[in-house]
mmCIF file of C-alpha atoms and ligand atoms in Angstrom:
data_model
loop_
_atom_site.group_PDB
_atom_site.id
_atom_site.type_symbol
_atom_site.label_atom_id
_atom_site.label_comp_id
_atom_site.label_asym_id
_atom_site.label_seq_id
_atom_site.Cartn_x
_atom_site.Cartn_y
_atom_site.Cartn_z
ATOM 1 C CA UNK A 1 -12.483 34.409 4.039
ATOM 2 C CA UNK A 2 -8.630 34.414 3.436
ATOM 3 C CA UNK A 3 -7.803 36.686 -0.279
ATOM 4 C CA UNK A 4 -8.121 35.253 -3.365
ATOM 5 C CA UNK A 5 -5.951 35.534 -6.167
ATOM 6 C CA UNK A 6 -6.219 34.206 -9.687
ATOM 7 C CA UNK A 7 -5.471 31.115 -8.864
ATOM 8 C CA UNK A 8 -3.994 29.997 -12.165
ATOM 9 C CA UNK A 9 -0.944 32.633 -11.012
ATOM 10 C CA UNK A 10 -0.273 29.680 -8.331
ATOM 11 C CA UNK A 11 -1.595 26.402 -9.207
ATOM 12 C CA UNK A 12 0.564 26.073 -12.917
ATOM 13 C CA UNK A 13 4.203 26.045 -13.383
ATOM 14 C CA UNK A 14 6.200 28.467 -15.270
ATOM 15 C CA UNK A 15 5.823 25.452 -17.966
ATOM 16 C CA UNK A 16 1.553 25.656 -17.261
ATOM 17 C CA UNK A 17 2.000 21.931 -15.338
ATOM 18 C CA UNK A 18 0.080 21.737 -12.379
ATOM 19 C CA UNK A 19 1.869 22.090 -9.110
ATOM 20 C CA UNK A 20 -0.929 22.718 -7.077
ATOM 21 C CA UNK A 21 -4.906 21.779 -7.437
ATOM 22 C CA UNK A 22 -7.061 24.231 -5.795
ATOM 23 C CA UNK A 23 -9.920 24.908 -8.207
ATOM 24 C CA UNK A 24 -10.880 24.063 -11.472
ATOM 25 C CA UNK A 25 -11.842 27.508 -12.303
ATOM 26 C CA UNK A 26 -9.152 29.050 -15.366
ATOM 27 C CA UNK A 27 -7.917 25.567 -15.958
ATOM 28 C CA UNK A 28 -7.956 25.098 -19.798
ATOM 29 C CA UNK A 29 -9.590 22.407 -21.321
ATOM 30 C CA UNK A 30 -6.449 20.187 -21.999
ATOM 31 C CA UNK A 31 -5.373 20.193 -18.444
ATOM 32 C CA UNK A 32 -9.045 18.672 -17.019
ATOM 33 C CA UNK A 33 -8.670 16.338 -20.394
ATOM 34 C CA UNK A 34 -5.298 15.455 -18.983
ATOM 35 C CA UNK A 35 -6.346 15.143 -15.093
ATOM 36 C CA UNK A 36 -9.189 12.613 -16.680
ATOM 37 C CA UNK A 37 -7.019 10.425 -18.843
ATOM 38 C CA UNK A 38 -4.369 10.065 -16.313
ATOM 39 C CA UNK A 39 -7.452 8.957 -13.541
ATOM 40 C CA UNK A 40 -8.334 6.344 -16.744
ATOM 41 C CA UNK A 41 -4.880 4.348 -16.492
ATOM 42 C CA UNK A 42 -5.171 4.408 -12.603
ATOM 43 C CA UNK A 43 -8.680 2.984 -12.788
ATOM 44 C CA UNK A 44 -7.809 0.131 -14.416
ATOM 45 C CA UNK A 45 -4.545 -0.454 -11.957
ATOM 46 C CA UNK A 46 -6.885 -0.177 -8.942
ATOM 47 C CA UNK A 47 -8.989 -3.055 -10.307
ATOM 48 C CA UNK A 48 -5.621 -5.764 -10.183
ATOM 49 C CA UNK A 49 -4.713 -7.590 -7.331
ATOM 50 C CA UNK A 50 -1.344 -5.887 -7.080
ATOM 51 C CA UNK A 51 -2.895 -2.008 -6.418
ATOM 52 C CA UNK A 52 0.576 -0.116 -6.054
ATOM 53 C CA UNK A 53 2.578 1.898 -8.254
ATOM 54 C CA UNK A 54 5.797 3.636 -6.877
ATOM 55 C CA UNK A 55 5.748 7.304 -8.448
ATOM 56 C CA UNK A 56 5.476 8.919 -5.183
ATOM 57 C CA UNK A 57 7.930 6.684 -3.803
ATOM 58 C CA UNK A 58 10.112 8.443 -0.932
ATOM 59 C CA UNK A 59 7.655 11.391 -1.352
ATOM 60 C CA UNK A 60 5.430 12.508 2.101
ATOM 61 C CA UNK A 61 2.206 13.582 2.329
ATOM 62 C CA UNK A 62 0.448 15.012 5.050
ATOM 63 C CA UNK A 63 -3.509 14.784 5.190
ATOM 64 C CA UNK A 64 -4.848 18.102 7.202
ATOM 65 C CA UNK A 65 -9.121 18.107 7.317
ATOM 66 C CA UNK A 66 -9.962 20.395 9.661
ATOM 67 C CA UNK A 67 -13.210 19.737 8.689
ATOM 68 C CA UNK A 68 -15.467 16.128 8.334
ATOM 69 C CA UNK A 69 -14.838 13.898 5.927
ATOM 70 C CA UNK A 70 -15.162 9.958 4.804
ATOM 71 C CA UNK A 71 -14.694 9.499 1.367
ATOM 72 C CA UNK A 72 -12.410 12.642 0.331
ATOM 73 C CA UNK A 73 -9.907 11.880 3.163
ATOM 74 C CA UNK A 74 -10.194 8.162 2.824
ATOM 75 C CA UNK A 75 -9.424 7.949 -0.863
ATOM 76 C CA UNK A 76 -6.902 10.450 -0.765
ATOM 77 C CA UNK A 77 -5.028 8.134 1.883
ATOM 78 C CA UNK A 78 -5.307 5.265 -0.448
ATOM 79 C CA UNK A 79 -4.083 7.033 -3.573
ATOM 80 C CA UNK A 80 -1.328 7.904 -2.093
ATOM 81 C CA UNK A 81 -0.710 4.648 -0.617
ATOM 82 C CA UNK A 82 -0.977 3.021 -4.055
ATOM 83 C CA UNK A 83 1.148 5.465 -5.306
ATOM 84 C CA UNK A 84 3.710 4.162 -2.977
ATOM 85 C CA UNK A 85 4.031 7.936 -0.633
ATOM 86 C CA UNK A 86 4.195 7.602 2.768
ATOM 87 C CA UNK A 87 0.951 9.209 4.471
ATOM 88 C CA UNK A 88 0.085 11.343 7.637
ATOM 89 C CA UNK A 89 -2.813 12.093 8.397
ATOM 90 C CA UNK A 90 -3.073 14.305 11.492
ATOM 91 C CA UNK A 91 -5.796 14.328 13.653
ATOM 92 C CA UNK A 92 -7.033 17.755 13.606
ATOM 93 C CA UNK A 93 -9.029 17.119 17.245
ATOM 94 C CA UNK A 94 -6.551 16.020 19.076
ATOM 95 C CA UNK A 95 -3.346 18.115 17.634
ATOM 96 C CA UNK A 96 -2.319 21.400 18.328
ATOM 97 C CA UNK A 97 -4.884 23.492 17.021
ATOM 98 C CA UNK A 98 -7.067 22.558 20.038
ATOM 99 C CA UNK A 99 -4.436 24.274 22.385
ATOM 100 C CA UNK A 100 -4.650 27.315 19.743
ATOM 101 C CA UNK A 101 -2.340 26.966 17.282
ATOM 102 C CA UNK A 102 -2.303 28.861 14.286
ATOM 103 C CA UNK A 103 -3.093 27.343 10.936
ATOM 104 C CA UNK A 104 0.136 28.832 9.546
ATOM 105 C CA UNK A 105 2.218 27.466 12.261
ATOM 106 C CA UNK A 106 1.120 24.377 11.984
ATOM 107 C CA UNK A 107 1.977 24.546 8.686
ATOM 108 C CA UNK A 108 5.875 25.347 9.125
ATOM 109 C CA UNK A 109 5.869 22.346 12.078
ATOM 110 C CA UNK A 110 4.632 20.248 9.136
ATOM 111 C CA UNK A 111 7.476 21.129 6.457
ATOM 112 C CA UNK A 112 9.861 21.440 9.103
ATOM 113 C CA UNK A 113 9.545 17.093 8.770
ATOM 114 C CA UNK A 114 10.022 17.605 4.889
ATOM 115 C CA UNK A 115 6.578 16.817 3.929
ATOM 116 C CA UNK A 116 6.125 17.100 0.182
ATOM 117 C CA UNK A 117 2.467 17.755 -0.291
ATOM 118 C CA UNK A 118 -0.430 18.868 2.014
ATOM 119 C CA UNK A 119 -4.316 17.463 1.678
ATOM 120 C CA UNK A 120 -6.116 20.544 2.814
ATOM 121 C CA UNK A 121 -10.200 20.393 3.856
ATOM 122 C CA UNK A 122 -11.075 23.957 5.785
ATOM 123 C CA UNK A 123 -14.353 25.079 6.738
ATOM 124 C CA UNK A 124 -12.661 29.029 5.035
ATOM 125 C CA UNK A 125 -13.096 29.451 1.444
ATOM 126 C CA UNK A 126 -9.794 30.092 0.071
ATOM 127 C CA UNK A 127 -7.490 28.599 3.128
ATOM 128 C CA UNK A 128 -6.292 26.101 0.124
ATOM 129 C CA UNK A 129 -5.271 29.295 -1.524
ATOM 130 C CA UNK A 130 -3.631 30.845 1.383
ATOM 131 C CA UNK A 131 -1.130 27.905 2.391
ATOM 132 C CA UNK A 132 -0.789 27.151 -1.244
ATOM 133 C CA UNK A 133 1.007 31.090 -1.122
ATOM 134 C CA UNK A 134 2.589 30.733 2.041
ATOM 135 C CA UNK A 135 4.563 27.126 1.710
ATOM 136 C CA UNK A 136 7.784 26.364 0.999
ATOM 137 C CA UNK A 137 8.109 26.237 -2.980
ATOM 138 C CA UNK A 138 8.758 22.339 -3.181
ATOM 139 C CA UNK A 139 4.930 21.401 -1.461
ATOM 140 C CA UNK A 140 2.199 20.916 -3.079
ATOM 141 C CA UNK A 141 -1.083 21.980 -2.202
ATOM 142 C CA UNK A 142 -4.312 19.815 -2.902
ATOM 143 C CA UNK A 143 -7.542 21.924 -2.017
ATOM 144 C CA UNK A 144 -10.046 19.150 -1.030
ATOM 145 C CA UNK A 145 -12.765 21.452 -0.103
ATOM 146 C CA UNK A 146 -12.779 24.883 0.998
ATOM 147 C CA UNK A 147 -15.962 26.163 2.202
ATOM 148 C CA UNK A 148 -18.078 27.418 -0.302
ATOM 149 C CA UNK A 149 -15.370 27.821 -2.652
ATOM 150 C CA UNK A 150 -13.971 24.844 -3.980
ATOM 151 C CA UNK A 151 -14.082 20.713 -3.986
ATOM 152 C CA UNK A 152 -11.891 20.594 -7.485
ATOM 153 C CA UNK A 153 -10.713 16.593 -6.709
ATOM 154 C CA UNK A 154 -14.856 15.889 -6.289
ATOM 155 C CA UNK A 155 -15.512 18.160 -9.419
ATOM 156 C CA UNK A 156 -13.085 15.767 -11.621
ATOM 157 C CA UNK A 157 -14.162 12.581 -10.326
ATOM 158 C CA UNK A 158 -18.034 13.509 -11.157
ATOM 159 C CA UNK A 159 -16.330 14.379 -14.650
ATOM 160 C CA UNK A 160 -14.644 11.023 -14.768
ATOM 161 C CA UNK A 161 -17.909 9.111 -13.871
ATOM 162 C CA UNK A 162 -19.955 11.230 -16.544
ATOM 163 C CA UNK A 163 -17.009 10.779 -19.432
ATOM 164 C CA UNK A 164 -17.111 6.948 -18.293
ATOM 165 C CA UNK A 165 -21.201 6.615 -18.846
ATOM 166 C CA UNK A 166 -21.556 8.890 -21.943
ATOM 167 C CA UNK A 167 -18.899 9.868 -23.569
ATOM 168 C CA UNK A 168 -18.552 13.250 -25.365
ATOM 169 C CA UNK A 169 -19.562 16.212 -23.370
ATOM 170 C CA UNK A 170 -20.488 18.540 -25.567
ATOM 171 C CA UNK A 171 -23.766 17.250 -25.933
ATOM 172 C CA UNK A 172 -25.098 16.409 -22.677
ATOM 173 C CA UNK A 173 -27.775 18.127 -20.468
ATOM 174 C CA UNK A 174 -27.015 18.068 -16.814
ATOM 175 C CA UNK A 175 -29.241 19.373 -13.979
ATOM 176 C CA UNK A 176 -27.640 20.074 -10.567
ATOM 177 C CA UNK A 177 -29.569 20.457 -7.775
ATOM 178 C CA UNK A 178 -30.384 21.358 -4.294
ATOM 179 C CA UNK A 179 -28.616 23.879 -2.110
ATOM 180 C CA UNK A 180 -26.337 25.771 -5.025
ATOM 181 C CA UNK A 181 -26.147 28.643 -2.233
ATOM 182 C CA UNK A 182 -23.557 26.775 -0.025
ATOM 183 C CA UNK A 183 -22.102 23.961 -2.306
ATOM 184 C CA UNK A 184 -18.266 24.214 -3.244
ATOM 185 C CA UNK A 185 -19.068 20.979 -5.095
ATOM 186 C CA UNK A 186 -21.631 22.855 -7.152
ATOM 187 C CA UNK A 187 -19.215 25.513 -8.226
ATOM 188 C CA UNK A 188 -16.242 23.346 -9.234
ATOM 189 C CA UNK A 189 -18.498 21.219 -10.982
ATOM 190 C CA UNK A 190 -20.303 23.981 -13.011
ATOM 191 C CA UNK A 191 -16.785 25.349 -13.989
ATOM 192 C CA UNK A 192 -15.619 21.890 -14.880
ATOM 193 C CA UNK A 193 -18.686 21.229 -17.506
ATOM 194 C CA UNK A 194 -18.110 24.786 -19.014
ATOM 195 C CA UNK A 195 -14.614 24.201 -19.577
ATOM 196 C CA UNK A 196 -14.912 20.646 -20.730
ATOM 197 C CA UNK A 197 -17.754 21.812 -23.313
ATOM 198 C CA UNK A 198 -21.003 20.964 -21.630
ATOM 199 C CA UNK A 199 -24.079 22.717 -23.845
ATOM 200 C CA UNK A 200 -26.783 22.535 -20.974
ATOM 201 C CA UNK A 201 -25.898 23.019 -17.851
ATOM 202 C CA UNK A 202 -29.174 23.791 -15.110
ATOM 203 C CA UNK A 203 -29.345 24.695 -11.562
ATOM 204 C CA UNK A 204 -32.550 23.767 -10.166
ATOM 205 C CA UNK A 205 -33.213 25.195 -6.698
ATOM 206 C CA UNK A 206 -35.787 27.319 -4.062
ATOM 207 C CA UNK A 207 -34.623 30.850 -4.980
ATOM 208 C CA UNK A 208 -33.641 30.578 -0.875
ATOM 209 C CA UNK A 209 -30.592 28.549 -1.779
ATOM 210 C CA UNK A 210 -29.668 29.818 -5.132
ATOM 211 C CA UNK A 211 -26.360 32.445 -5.218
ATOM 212 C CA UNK A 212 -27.004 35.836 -6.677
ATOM 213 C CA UNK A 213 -25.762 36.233 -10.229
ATOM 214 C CA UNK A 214 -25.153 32.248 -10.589
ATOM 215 C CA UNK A 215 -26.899 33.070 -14.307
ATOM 216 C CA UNK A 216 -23.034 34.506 -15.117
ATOM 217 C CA UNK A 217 -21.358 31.097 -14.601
ATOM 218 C CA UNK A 218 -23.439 30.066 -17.056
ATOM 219 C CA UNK A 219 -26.029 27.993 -16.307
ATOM 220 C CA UNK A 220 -30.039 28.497 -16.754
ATOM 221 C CA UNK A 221 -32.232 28.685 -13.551
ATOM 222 C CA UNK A 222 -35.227 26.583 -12.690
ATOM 223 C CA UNK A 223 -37.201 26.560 -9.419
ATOM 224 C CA UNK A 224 -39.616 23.949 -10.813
ATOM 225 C CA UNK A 225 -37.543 21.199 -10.563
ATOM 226 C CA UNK A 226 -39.975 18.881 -12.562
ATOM 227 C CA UNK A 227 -39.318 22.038 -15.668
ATOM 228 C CA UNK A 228 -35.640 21.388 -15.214
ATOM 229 C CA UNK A 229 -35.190 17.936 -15.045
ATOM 230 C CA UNK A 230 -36.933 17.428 -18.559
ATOM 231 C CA UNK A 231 -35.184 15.129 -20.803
ATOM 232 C CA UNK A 232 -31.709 15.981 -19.107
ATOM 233 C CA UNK A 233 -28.563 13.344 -19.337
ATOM 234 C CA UNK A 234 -27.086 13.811 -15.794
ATOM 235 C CA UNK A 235 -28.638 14.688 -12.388
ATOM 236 C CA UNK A 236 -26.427 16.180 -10.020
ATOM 237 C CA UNK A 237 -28.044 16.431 -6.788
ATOM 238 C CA UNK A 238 -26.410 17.960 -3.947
ATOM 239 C CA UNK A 239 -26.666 17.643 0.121
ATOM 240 C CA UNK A 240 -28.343 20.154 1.642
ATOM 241 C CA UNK A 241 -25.129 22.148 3.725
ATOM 242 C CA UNK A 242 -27.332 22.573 7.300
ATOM 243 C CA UNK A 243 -24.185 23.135 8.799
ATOM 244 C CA UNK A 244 -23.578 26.548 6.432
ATOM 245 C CA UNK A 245 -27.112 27.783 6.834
ATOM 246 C CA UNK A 246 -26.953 30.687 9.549
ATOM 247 C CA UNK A 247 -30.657 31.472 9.146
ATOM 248 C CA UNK A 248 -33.906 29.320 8.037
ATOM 249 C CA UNK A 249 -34.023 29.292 4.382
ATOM 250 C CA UNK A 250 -36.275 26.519 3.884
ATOM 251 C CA UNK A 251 -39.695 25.962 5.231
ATOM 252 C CA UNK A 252 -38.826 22.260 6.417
ATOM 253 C CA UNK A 253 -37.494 19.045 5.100
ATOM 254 C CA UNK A 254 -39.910 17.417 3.935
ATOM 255 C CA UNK A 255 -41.131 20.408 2.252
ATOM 256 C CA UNK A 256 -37.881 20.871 0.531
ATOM 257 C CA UNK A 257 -38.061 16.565 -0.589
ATOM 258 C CA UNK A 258 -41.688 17.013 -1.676
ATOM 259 C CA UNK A 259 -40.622 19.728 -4.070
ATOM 260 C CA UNK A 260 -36.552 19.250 -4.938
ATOM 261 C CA UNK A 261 -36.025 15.478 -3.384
ATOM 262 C CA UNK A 262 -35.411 13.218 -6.560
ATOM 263 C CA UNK A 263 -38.069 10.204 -6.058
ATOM 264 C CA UNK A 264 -38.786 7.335 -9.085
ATOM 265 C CA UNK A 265 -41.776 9.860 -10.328
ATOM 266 C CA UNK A 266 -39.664 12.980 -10.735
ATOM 267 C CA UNK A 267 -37.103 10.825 -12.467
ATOM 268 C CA UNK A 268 -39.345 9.553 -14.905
ATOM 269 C CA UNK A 269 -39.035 13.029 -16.446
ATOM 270 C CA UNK A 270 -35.295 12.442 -17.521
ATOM 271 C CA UNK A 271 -33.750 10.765 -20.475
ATOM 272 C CA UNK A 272 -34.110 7.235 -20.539
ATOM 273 C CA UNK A 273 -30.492 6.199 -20.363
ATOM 274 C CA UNK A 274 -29.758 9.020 -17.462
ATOM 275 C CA UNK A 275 -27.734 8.790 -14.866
ATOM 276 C CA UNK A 276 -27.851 9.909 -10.961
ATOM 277 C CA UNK A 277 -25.232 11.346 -9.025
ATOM 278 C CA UNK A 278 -24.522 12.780 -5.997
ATOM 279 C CA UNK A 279 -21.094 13.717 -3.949
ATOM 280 C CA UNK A 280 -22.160 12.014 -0.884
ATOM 281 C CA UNK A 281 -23.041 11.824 2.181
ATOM 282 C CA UNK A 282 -26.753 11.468 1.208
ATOM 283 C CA UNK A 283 -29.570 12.608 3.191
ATOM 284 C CA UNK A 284 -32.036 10.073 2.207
ATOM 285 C CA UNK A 285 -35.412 10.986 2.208
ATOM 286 C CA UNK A 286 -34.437 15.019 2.512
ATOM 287 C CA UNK A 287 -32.701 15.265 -1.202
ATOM 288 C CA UNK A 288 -33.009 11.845 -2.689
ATOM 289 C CA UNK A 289 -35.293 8.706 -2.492
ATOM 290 C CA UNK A 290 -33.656 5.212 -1.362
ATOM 291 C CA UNK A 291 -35.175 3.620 -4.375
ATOM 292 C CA UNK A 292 -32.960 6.059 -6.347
ATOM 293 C CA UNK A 293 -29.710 6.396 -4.343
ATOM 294 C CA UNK A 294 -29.763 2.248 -4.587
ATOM 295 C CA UNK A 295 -31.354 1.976 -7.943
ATOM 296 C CA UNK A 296 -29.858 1.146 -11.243
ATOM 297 C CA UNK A 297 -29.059 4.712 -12.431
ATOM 298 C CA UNK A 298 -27.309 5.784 -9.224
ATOM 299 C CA UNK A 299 -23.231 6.160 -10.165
ATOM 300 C CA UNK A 300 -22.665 7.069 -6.418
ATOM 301 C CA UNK A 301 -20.661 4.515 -5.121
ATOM 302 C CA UNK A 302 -18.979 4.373 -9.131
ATOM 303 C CA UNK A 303 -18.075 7.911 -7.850
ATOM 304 C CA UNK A 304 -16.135 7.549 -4.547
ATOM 305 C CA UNK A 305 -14.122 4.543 -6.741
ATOM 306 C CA UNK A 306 -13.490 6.845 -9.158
ATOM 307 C CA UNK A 307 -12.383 9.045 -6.437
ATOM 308 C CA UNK A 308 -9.333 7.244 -5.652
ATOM 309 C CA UNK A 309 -8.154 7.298 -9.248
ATOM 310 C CA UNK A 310 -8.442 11.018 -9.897
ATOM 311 C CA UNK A 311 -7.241 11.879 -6.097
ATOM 312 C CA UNK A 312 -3.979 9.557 -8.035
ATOM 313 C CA UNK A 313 -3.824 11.837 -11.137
ATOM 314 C CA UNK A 314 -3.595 14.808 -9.691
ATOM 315 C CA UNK A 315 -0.981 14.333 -6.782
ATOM 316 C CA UNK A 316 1.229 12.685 -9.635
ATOM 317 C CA UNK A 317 0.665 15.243 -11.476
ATOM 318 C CA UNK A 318 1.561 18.174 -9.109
ATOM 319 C CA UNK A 319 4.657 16.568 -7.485
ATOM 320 C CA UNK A 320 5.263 16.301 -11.288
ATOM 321 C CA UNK A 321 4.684 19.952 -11.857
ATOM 322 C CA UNK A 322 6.545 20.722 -8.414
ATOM 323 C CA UNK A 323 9.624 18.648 -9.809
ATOM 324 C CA UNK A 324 9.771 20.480 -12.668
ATOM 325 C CA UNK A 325 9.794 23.733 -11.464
ATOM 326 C CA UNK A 326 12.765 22.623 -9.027
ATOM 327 C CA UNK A 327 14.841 21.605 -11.173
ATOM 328 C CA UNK A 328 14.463 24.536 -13.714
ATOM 329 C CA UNK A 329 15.149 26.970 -10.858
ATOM 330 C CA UNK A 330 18.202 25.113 -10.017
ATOM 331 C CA UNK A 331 19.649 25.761 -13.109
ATOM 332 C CA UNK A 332 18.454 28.747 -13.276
ATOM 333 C CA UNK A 333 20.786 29.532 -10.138
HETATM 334 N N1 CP B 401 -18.098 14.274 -1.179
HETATM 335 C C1 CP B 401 -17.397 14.547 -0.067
HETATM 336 O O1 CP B 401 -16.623 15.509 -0.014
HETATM 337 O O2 CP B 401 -17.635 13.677 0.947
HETATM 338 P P1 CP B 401 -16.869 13.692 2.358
HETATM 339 O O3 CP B 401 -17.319 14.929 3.084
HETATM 340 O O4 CP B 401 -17.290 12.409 3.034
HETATM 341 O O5 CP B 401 -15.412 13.739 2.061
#
C-alpha cells in the first residue's frame, strides 16, 4: 500500500479545478455536479454520426493497466479519441515491467515522450496517488482503479446513469451489494451518494465480506438481503473480487447466490420503477440472475455508454485544471 495523503491537497488546483481524478472522496458537491453535467453534453455528442471533438487536440495520453480491464480501458481509449488526443496504450505484459522495471521508472520513460496525462489501473491501493505526487507538474493523473481504494471514473458514471433514470438524489434509496470488503467501486460510490445528497444509502452483505467500521461512511448494514432491498430505488450489486480474497470467506457460490444473488423473486421486493446496476464484469448465476442482468431494469450496458462520456468530462476537465495551473505559475515566475 503506497501513503496516502488527503487527496484533495493533489487532485484540485490552487483555483479548486481538478487537475487530477483519483477519488471522489473530499470532492464537494459542485465539482461531482460539474463532472456530471459536463458527461451530459458529451452524451449527446457520442450519439451523432460525427463522434469527435478536438479539446485534447495535440494533447497525449498514455493508458497504463497493470491490471485487467475491458470496459474502463476501452472507453477511456475512445474518450480520448473523440476528444481528438492521441492515445497509447502500453501493453503492460509485454513492456518493461516484465524484465523488472520499476513503476516509477517507467513513469519518467513515459514523460520523457511528453505525455500529458496517464490512465492508471494498479492492483496497490493508492499507486494513483503515488505517481499523481511524483510526475512532472504538467500530467495529469486519472486513477481508474486502485485496489481496494478507488474506481472514481466508475463511481461517476453509476452517478450519471442514476441522475439520468431518476432525477434528484436526495431522495432515493440505494442498496449496494455483495463483496463491500474488497470493492474500490463500492467505496467511491458510497462517497459519491453522500456527497451528492443521497438519504438511504445500504450495504447488504455476509458479515465475511463487509469492512470493519463501514457504519462511519455512512451507510446502514443488512445481512438479510431480502430486509435491505425493501422498497429501495437503486440496486448496486457488485462482483464478487475472488482474485482479492486470500482466505475462504464464503461457504461456496451458490451459497453466496442463494442468499445475496439478485434473482426476479428477490427483486420483487424493490420499488416498482427500480433500477439494476452493476460495474461489470458479471458473474452470472454467482451475484446476479440472467433474467435480471438482461431484463428491463438492468442499466448495465446504459452504464459502460455512459462510461465513455464521463471518462470525457473528466480528462477535459483536468488538462483544464492542469492548464490553468501552468499558466498561473508562469506568471507567477
Ligand atoms: N467496471 C470495471 O472496472 O470493469 P473492467 O474491469 O472491465 O474495466
Amino acid at each position: 500500500m503506497f501513503v496516502q495523503q488527503d487527496p484533495n491537497l493533489i487532485q484540485l488546483n490552487s483555483a479548486g479545478q481538478l487537475k487530477h481524478f483519483l477519488t471522489t472522496e473530499g470532492l464537494s458537491r459542485e465539482m461531482l455536479t460539474e463532472i456530471l453535467d459536463t458527461a451530459d453534453s458529451f452524451v449527446d455528442m457520442n450519439a451523432q454520426q460525427v463522434k469527435k471533438v478536438p479539446l485534447l487536440r495535440g494533447k497525449t495520453l498514455v493508458n497504463l493497466f497493470f491490471e485487467a480491464s475491458t470496459r474502463t480501458a476501452s472507453t477511456f481509449e475512445l474518450a480520448a479519441k473523440r476528444l481528438s488526443a492521441d492515445v497509447l496504450n502500453l501493453n503492460i505484459k509485454t513492456s518493461s515491467t516484465s524484465k523488472g522495471e520499476t513503476l516509477k521508472d517507467t513513469l519518467m520513460t513515459m514523460e520523457a515522450m511528453h505525455s500529458d496525462m496517464f490512465v492508471v489501473r494498479h492492483s496497490e491501493s493508492g499507486a494513483a496517488h503515488y505517481i499523481a505526487s511524483n510526475v512532472t507538474p504538467h500530467v495529469a493523473v486519472i486513477n481508474a482503479g486502485d485496489g481496494r481504494h478507488a474506481h472514481p471514473t466508475q463511481a461517476m458514471l453509476d452517478m450519471l446513469t442514476i441522475r439520468q433514470h431518476k432525477g434528484a438524489f436526495e431522495p432515493l434509496s440505494v442498496a449496494i451489494v455483495g463483496d463491500i470488503l474488497h470493492s474500490r467501486v463500492a467505496r467511491s460510490q458510497i462517497h459519491a451518494l453522500r456527497t451528492l445528497g443521497v438519504s438511504d444509502i445500504r450495504v447488504i452483505a455476509p458479515t465475511t465480506l463487509l469492512p470493519r467500521h463501514i457504519e462511519a461512511l455512512g451507510v446502514t448494514v443488512f445481512t438479510d438481503m431480502k430486509q435491505g432491498l425493501k422498497d429501495v430505488d437503486v440496486v448496486m450489486m457488485l462482483r464478487l473480487q475472488k482474485e482479492r480474497m486470500q482466505s475462504a470467506l464464503l461457504p461456496s457460490e451458490s451459497e453466496f447466490y442463494n442468499l445475496y444473488g439478485l434473482t426476479e423473486e428477490k427483486l420483487k421486493l424493490t420499488h416498482p420503477d427500480s433500477i439494476v446496476m452493476h460495474p461489470g464484469p458479471i458473474n452470472r448465476g454467482v451475484e446476479i440472475e440472467t433474467s435480471v442482468a438482461d431484463g428491463p431494469k438492468s442499466m448495465i450496458l446504459k452504464q459502460v455508454t455512459n462510461g465513455i462520456a464521463v471518462r470525457m468530462a473528466v480528462m477535459s476537465m483536468a488538462m483544464g485544471g492542469q492548464m490553468t495551473e501552468h499558466q498561473a505559475r508562469r506568471e507567477s515566475e
